[in-house]
Coordinates of C-alpha atoms and ligand atoms in Angstrom, one line a residue:
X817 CA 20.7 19.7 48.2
X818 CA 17.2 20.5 49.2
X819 CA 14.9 17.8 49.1
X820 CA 10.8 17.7 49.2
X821 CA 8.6 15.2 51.4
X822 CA 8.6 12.9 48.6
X823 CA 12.1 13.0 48.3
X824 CA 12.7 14.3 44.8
X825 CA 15.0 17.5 44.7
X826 CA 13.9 20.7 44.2
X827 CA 17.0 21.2 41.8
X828 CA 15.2 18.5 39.5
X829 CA 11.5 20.4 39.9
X830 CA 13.4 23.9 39.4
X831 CA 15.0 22.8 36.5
X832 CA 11.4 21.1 35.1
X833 CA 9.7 24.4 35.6
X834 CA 12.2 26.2 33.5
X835 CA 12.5 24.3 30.7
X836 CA 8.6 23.9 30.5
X837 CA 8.7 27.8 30.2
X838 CA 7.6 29.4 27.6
X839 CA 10.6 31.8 27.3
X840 CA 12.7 28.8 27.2
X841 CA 10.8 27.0 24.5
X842 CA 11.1 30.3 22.1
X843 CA 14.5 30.8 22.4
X844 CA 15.2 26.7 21.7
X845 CA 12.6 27.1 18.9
X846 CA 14.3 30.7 17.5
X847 CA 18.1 29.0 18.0
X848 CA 16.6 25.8 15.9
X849 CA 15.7 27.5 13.2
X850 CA 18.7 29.6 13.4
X851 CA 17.2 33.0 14.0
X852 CA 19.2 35.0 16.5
X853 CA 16.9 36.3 18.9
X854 CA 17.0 36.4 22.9
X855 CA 13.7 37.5 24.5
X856 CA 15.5 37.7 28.0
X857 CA 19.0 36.7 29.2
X858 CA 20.5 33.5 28.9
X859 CA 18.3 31.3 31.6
X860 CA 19.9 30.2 34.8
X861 CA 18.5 26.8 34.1
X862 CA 20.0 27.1 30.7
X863 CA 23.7 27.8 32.3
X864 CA 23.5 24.9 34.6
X865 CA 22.0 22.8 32.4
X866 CA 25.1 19.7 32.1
X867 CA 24.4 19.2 28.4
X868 CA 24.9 22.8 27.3
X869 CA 27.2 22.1 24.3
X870 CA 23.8 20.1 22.9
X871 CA 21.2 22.2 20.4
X872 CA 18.2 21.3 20.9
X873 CA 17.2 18.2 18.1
X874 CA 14.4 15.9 17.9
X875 CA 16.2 13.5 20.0
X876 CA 16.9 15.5 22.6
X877 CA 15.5 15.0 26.1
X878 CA 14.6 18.9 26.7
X879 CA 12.7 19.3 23.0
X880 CA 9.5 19.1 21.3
X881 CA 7.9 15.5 21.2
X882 CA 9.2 11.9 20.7
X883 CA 10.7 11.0 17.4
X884 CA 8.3 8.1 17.7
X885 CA 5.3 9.7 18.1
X886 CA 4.5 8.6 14.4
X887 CA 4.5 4.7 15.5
X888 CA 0.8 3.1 15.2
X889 CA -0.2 0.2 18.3
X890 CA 0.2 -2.7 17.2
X891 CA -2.0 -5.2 17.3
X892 CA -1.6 -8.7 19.4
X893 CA -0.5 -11.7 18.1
X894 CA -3.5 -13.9 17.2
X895 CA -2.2 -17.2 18.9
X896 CA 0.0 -15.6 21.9
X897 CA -2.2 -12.7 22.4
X898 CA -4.8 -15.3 23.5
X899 CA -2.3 -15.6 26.7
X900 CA -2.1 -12.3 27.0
X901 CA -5.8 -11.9 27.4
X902 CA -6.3 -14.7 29.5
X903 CA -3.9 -13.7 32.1
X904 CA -5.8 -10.5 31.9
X905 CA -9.0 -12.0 32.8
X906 CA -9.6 -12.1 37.4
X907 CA -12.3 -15.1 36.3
X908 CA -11.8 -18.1 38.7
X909 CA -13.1 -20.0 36.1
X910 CA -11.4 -19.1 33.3
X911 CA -9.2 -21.8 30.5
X912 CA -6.5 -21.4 28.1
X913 CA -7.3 -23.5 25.2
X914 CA -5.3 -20.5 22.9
X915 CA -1.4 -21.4 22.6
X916 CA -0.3 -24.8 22.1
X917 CA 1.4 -25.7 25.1
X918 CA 1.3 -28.8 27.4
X919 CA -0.7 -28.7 30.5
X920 CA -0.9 -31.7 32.9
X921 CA -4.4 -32.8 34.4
X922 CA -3.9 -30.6 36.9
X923 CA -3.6 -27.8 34.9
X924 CA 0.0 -27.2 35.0
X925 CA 2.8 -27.0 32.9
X926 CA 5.0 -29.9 32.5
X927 CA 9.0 -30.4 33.2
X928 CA 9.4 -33.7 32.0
X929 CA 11.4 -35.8 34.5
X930 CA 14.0 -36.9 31.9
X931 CA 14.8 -33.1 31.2
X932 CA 15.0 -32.6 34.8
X933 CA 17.7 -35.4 35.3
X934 CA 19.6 -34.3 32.5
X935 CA 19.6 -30.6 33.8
X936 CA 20.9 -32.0 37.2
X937 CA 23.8 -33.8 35.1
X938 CA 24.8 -30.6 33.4
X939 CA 24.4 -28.7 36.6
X940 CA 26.5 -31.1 38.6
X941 CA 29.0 -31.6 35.8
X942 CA 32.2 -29.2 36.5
X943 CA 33.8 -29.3 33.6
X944 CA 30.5 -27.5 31.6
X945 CA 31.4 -24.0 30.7
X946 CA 29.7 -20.7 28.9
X947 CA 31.7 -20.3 26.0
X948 CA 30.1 -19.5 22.6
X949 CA 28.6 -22.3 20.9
X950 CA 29.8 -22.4 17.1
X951 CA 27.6 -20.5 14.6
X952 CA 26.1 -24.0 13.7
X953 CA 25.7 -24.8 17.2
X954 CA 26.7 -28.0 19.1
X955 CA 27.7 -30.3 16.7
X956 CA 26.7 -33.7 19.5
X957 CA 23.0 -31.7 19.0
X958 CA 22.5 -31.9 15.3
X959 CA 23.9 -35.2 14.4
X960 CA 21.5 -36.7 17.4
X961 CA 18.4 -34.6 15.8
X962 CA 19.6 -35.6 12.2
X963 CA 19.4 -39.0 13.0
X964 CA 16.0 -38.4 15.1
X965 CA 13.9 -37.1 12.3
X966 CA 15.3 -39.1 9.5
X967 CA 16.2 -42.3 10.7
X968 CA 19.2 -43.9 12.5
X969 CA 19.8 -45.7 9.2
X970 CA 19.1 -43.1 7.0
X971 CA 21.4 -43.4 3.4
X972 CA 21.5 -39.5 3.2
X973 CA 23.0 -39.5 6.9
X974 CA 25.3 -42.2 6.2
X975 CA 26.4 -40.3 2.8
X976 CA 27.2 -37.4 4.5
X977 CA 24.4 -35.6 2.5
X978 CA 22.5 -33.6 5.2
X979 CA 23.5 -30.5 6.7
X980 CA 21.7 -29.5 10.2
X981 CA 22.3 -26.5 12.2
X982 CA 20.6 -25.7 15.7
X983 CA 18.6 -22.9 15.1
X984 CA 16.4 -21.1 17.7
X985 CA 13.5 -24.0 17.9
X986 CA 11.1 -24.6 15.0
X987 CA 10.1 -20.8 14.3
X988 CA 14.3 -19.8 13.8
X989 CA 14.7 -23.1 12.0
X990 CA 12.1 -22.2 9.2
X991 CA 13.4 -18.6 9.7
X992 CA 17.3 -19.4 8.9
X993 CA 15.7 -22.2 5.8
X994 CA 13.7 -19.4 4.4
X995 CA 16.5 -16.7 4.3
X996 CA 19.2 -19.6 2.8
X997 CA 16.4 -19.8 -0.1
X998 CA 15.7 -16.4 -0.8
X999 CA 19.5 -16.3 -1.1
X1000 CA 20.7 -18.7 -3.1
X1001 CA 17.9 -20.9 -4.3
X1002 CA 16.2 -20.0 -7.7
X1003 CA 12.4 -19.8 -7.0
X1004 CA 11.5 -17.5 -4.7
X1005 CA 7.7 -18.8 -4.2
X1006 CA 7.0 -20.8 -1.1
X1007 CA 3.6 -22.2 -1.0
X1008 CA 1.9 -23.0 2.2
X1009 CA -1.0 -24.8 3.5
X1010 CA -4.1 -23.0 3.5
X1011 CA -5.0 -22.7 6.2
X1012 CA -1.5 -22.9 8.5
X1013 CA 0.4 -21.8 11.6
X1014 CA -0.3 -18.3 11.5
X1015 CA 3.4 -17.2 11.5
X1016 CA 4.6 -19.1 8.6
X1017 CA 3.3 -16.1 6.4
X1018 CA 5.2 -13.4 8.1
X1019 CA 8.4 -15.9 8.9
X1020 CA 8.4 -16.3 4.6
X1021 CA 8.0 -13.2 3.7
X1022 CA 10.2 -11.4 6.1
X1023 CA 12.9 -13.9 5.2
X1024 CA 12.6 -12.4 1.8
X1025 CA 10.3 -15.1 0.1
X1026 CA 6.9 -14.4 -1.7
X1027 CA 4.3 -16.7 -0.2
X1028 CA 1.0 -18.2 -1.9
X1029 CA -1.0 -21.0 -0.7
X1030 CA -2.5 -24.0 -2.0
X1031 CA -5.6 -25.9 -1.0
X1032 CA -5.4 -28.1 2.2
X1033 CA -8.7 -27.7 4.3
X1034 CA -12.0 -29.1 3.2
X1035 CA -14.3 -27.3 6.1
X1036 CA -17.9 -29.1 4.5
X1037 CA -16.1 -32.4 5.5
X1038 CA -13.6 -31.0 8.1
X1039 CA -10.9 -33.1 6.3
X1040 CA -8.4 -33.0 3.8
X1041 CA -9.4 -31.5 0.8
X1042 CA -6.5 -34.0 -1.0
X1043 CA -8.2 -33.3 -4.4
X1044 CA -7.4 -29.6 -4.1
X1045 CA -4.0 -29.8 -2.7
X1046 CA -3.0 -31.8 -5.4
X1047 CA -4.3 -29.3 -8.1
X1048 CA -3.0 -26.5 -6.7
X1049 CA 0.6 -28.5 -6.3
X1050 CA 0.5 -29.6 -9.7
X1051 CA -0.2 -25.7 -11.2
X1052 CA 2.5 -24.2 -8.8
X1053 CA 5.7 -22.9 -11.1
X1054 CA 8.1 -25.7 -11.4
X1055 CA 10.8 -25.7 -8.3
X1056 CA 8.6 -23.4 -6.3
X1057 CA 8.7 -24.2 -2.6
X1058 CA 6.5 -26.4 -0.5
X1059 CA 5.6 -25.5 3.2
X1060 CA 4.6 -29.4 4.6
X1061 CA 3.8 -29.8 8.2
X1062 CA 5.2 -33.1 9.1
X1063 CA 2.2 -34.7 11.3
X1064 CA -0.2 -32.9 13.6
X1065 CA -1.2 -30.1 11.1
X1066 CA -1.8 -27.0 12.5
X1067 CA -4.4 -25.7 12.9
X1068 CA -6.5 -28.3 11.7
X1069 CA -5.4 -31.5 13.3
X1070 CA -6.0 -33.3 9.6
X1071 CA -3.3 -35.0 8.2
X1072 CA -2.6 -37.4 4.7
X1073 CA -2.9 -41.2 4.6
X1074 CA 0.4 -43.0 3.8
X1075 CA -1.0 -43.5 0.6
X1076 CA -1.8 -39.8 0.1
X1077 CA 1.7 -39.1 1.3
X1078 CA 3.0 -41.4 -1.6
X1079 CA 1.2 -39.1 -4.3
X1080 CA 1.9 -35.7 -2.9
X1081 CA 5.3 -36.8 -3.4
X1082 CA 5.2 -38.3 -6.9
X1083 CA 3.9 -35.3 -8.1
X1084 CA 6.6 -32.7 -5.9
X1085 CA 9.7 -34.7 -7.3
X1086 CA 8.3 -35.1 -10.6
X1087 CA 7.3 -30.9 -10.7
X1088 CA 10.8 -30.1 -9.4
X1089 CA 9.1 -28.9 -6.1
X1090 CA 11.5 -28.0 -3.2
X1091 CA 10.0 -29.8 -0.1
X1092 CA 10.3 -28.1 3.1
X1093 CA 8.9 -29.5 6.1
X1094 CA 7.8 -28.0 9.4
X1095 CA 8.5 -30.6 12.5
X1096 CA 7.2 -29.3 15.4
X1097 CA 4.7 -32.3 16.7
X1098 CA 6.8 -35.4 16.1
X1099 CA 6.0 -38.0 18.6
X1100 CA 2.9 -35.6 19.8
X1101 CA 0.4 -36.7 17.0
X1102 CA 0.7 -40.6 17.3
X1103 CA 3.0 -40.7 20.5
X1104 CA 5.8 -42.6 18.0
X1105 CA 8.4 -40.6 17.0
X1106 CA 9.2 -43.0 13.9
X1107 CA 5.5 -43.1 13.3
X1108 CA 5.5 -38.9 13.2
X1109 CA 8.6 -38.8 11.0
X1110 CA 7.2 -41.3 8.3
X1111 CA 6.5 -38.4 5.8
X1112 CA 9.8 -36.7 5.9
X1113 CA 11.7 -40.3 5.7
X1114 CA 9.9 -40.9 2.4
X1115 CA 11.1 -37.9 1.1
X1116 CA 15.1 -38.3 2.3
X1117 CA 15.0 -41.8 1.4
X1118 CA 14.3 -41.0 -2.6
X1119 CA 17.9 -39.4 -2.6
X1120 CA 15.9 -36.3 -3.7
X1121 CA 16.5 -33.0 -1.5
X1122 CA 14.4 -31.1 1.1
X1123 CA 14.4 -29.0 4.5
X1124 CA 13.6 -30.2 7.7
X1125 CA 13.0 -27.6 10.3
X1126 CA 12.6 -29.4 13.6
X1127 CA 11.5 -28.2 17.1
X1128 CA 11.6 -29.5 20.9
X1129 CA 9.0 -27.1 22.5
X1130 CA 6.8 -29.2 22.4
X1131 CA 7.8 -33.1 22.5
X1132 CA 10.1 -32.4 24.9
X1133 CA 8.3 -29.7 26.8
X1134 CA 11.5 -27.3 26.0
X1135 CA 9.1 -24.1 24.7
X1136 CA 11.1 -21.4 26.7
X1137 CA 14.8 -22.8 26.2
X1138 CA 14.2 -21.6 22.2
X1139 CA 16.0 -25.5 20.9
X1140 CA 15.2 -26.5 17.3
X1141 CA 17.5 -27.8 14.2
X1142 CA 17.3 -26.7 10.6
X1143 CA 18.4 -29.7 8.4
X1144 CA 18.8 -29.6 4.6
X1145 CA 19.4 -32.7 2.8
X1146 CA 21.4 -32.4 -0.4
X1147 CA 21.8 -34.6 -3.2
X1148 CA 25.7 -34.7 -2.8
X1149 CA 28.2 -34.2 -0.1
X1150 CA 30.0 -31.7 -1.6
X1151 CA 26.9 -29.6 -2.2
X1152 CA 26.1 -30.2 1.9
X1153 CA 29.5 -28.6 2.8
X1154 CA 28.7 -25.0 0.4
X1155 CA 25.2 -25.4 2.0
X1156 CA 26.4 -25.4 5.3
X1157 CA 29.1 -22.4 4.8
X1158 CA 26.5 -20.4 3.7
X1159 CA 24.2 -21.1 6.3
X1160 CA 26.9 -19.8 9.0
X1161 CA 26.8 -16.5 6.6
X1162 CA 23.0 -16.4 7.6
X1163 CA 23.1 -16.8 11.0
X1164 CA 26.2 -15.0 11.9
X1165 CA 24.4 -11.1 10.9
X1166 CA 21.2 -12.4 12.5
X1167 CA 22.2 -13.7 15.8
X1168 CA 25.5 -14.8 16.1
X1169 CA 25.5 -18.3 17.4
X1170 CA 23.1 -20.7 19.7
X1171 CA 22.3 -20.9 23.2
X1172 CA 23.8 -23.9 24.7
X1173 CA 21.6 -24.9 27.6
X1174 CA 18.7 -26.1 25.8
X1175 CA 20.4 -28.1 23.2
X1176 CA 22.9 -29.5 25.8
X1177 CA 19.7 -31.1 27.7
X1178 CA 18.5 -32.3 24.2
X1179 CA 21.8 -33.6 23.2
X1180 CA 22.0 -35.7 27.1
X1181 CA 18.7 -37.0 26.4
X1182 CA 19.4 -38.1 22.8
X1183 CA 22.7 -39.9 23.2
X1184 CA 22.1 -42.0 25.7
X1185 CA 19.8 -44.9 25.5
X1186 CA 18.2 -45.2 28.8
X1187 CA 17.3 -41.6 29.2
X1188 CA 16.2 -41.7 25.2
X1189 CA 13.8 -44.3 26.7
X1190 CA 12.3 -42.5 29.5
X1191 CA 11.8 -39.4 27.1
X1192 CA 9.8 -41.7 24.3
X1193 CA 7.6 -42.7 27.7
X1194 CA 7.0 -39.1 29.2
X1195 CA 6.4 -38.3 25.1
X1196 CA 3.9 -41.3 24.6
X1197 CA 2.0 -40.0 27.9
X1198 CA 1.2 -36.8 26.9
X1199 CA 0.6 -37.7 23.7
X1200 CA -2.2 -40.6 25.6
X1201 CA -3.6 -37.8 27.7
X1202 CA -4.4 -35.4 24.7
X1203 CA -5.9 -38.5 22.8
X1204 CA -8.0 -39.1 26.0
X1205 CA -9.0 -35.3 25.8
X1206 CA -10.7 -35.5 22.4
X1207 CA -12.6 -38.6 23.6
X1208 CA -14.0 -36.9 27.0
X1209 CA -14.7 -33.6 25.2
X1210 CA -17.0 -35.9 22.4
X1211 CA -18.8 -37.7 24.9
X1212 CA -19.4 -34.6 27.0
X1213 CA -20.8 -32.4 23.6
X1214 CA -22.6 -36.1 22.8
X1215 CA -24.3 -36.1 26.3
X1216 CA -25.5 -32.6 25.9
X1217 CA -27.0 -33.2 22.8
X1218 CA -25.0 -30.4 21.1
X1219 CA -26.3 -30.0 17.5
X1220 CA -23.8 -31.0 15.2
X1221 CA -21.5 -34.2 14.6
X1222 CA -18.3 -33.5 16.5
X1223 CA -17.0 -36.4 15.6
X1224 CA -14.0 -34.6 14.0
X1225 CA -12.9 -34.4 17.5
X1226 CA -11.9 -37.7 17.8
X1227 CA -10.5 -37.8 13.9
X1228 CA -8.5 -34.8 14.4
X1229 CA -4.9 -35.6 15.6
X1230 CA -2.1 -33.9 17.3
X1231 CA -2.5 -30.8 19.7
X1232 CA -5.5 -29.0 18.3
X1233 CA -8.9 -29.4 17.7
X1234 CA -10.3 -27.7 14.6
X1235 CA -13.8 -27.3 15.8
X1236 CA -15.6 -25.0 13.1
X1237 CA -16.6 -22.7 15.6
X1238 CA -17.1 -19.3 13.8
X1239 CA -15.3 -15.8 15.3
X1240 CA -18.7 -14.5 16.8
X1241 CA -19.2 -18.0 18.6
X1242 CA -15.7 -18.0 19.9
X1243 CA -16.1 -14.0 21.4
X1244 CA -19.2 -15.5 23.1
X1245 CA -17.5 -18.4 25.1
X1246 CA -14.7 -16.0 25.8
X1247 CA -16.6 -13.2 26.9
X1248 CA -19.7 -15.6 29.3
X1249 CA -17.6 -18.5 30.0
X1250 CA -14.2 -17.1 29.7
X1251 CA -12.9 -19.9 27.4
X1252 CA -9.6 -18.2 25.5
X1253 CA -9.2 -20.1 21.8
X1254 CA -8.0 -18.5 18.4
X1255 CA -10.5 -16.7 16.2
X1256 CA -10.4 -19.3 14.0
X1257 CA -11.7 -21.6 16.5
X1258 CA -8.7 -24.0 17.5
X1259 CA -8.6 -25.6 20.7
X1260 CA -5.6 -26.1 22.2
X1261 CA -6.5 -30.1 23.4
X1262 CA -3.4 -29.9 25.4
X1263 CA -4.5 -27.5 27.5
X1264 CA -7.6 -29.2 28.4
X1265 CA -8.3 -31.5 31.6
X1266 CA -11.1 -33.9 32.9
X1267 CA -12.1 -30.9 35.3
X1268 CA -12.9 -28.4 32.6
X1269 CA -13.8 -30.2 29.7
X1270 CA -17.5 -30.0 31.3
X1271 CA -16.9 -25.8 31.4
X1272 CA -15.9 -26.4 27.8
X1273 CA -18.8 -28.6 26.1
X1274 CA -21.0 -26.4 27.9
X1275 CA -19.5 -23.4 26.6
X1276 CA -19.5 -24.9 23.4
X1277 CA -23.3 -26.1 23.7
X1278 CA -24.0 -22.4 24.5
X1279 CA -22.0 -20.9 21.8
X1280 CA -24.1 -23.4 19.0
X1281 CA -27.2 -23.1 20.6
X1282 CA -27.6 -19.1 20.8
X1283 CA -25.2 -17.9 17.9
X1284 CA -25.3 -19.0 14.4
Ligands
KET2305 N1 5.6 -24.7 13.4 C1 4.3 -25.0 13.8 C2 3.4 -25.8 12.9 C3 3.8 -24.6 15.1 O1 2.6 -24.9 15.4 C4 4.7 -23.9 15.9 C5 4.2 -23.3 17.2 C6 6.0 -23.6 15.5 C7 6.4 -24.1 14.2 C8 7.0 -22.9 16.3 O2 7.3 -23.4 17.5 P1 8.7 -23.0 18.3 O3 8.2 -22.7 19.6 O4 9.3 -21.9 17.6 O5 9.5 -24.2 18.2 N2 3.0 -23.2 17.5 C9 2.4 -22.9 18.8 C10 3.0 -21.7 19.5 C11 3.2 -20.5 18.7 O6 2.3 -20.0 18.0 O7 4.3 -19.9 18.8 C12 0.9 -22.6 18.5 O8 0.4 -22.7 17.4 O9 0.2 -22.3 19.5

């Protein structure tokens, strides 16, 4: 076979020619629309092509164009777009303050060193093997994060009331809770903090619910607007669904008092609301776990129901191994069993069962107390560190004399920092001091470190300064 200098053969270049030729097109186009016509004799290309039996369709390689010509460019996604961006972006200088992910002081991500022990164990434990998890996943995995969110000593535990299943972290655990409702609960409404995590929308609604918000942000006092939420709650359809983020709310880092906790849920059991909580910061937003999980245990422990959809990207730096735990807590055991058979009939079509590395390291940690004790530790650290964040970027904005009182900074809890910078404030510190946030102006504390928190505040001070 002859071959060019580049290599290609002249057999594949021969055969390009000929089926870009004119002649060849009209007689593909003439045999499509059935007309029998020949303008020349059947092509030597055409002889030897090796799919001859195949009429030319819109699928096929040798015709017209793509069958997905039609399909529009997407846009990015607001929060993971950021990183895309960012990594586009040759500035020495540049910071990722977009996604909510864990950096240490030095800028990098984090393993923590209890994940890493229980990875070696796994590794070095010969009996481990591949097979498929079941469709609920490994059963060691949810009874540990059962007990994790609601208590060790939690009645609806002990009564064999709560269902969990491992799901694929916090974003396939509200994903398989969301479909299960849709299904087979009677009020298809969810309502969700406005504002919220920008996926819950799309996760809802995909998963066949219809979504509407109620009132969570005040931005005149960058707090809770508790007065509004509780409105809205008590005007929403009786048994509708409520989207509640555990601790840490994101995006705004404001979260209710005990005592505001205590009347949110007066009024949800007493309308018939379906609580469903989203877990994804517990131990992040105090550094206690128990502290983090206070508002979902007062809902379990009123032997009313609710959904817990838990996550360990983040409090146990597991992002990439996709390990989370949809729980639903019934009023009866019985009840938990059907809930659970239907549950394996949601997951099944979707995506068959688990992956077992993620939940395996979880599961290690979990069950065994000393390790459990180095995790809460590594947890509590991070948690410190972010905490420190908040403070070092308040003094900095304070030293500059930055107009405004940041003082929400130190309020806020959790990963993020709500700032109240606007969209044309947050192109400017991305575009001159190539700081990458969300529009919305969330800063991702975690991501944040005593060397560039004096590149932030001044990006910040710029960004009030110049652009109102
Ligand atoms: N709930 C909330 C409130 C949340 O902030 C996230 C992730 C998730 C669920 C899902 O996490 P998962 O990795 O599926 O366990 N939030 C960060 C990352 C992301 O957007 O995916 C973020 O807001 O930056």
């Amino acid at each position: 076979m002859a071959h060019d200098k580049a290599g290609k053969t002249m057999e594949g270049d021969n055969m390009r020619a000929e089926l870009a030729s004119p002649i060849f097109r009209l007689n593909t186009l003439a045999r499509h629309l059935g007309v029998s016509c020949s303008l020349s004799p059947p092509s030597p290309m055409e002889s030897q092509f090796p799919n001859q039996a195949i009429y030319p369709s819109p699928t096929a390689g040798f015709s017209g164009g793509s069958v997905f010509a039609n399909v529009v460019q997407a846009p990015e996604d607001p929060i993971l777009g950021v990183t895309v961006a960012y990594n586009k972006d040759p500035s020495r200088m540049k910071v990722n303050l977009g996604v909510g992910a864990y950096r240490t002081e030095e800028g990098k991500p984090l393993v923590l060193n209890v994940v890493r022990r229980a990875e070696q164990m796994l590794v070095n434990n010969p009996s481990r093997v591949k097979e498929y998890l079941p469709i609920t996943g490994l059963a060691d995995f949810n009874k540990l994060s059962a007990k994790l969110i609601f208590g060790a000593d939690s009645p609806a535990i002990q009564e064999n009331r709560v269902v969990t299943v491992q799901c694929l972290s916090g974003t396939g655990s509200l994903r398989v809770g969301g479909e299960f409702l849709a299904k087979h609960y009677h009020e298809r409404t969810i309502y969700i903090p406005q504002p919220t995590w920008g996926n819950h929308t799309k996760v809802f609604m995909l998963a066949g619910l219809s979504v509407k918000t109620y009132r969570y942000y005040d931005p005149t006092t960058r707090g809770l607007n508790f007065k509004g939420l509780l409105e809205d709650l008590s005007m929403a359809p009786s048994g509708a669904i409520v989207l509640l983020h555990a601790c840490a709310h994101n995006p705004t880092g404001v979260d209710p008092t005990v005592g505001q906790w205590e009347q949110m849920r007066l009024l949800i059991r007493s309308k018939g609301l379906l609580p469903f909580f989203d877990s994804a910061y517990q131990g992040f937003a105090s550094g206690s776990l128990d502290a983090d999980a206070q508002s979902v245990r007062m809902f379990a422990a009123d032997g009313g129901e609710c959904l817990t959809a838990q996550s360990y990207a983040k409090n146990m730096g597991l992002y990439g191994e996709r390990v989370g735990a949809l729980s639903i807590v019934c009023k009866y055991a019985d009840v938990a069993v059907r809930v659970e058979s239907q549950l394996k009939l949601v997951i099944r079509p979707m995506y068959s069962n688990p992956p077992i590395h993620g939940a395996s390291i979880v599961a290690t940690i979990l069950k065994d107390k000393e390790m459990y004790y180095e995790w809460t530790v590594e947890l509590k650290a991070m948690a410190n560190r972010i905490i420190n964040m908040r403070q070092q970027l308040f003094d900095a904005l304070r030293a500059r004399g930055t107009p405004g009182d940041w003082t929400h900074i130190i309020k806020q809890i959790g990963m993020f920092t709500f700032t109240g910078l606007n969209k044309e404030q947050v192109a400017f510190m991305t575009q001159e001091y190539h700081v990458y946030l969300t529009s919305d102006g969330r800063i991702s504390m975690a991501g944040l470190n005593s060397k560039t928190v004096p590149h932030l505040a001044d990006a910040i001070h710029a960004a009030v300064t110049r652009i109102k």
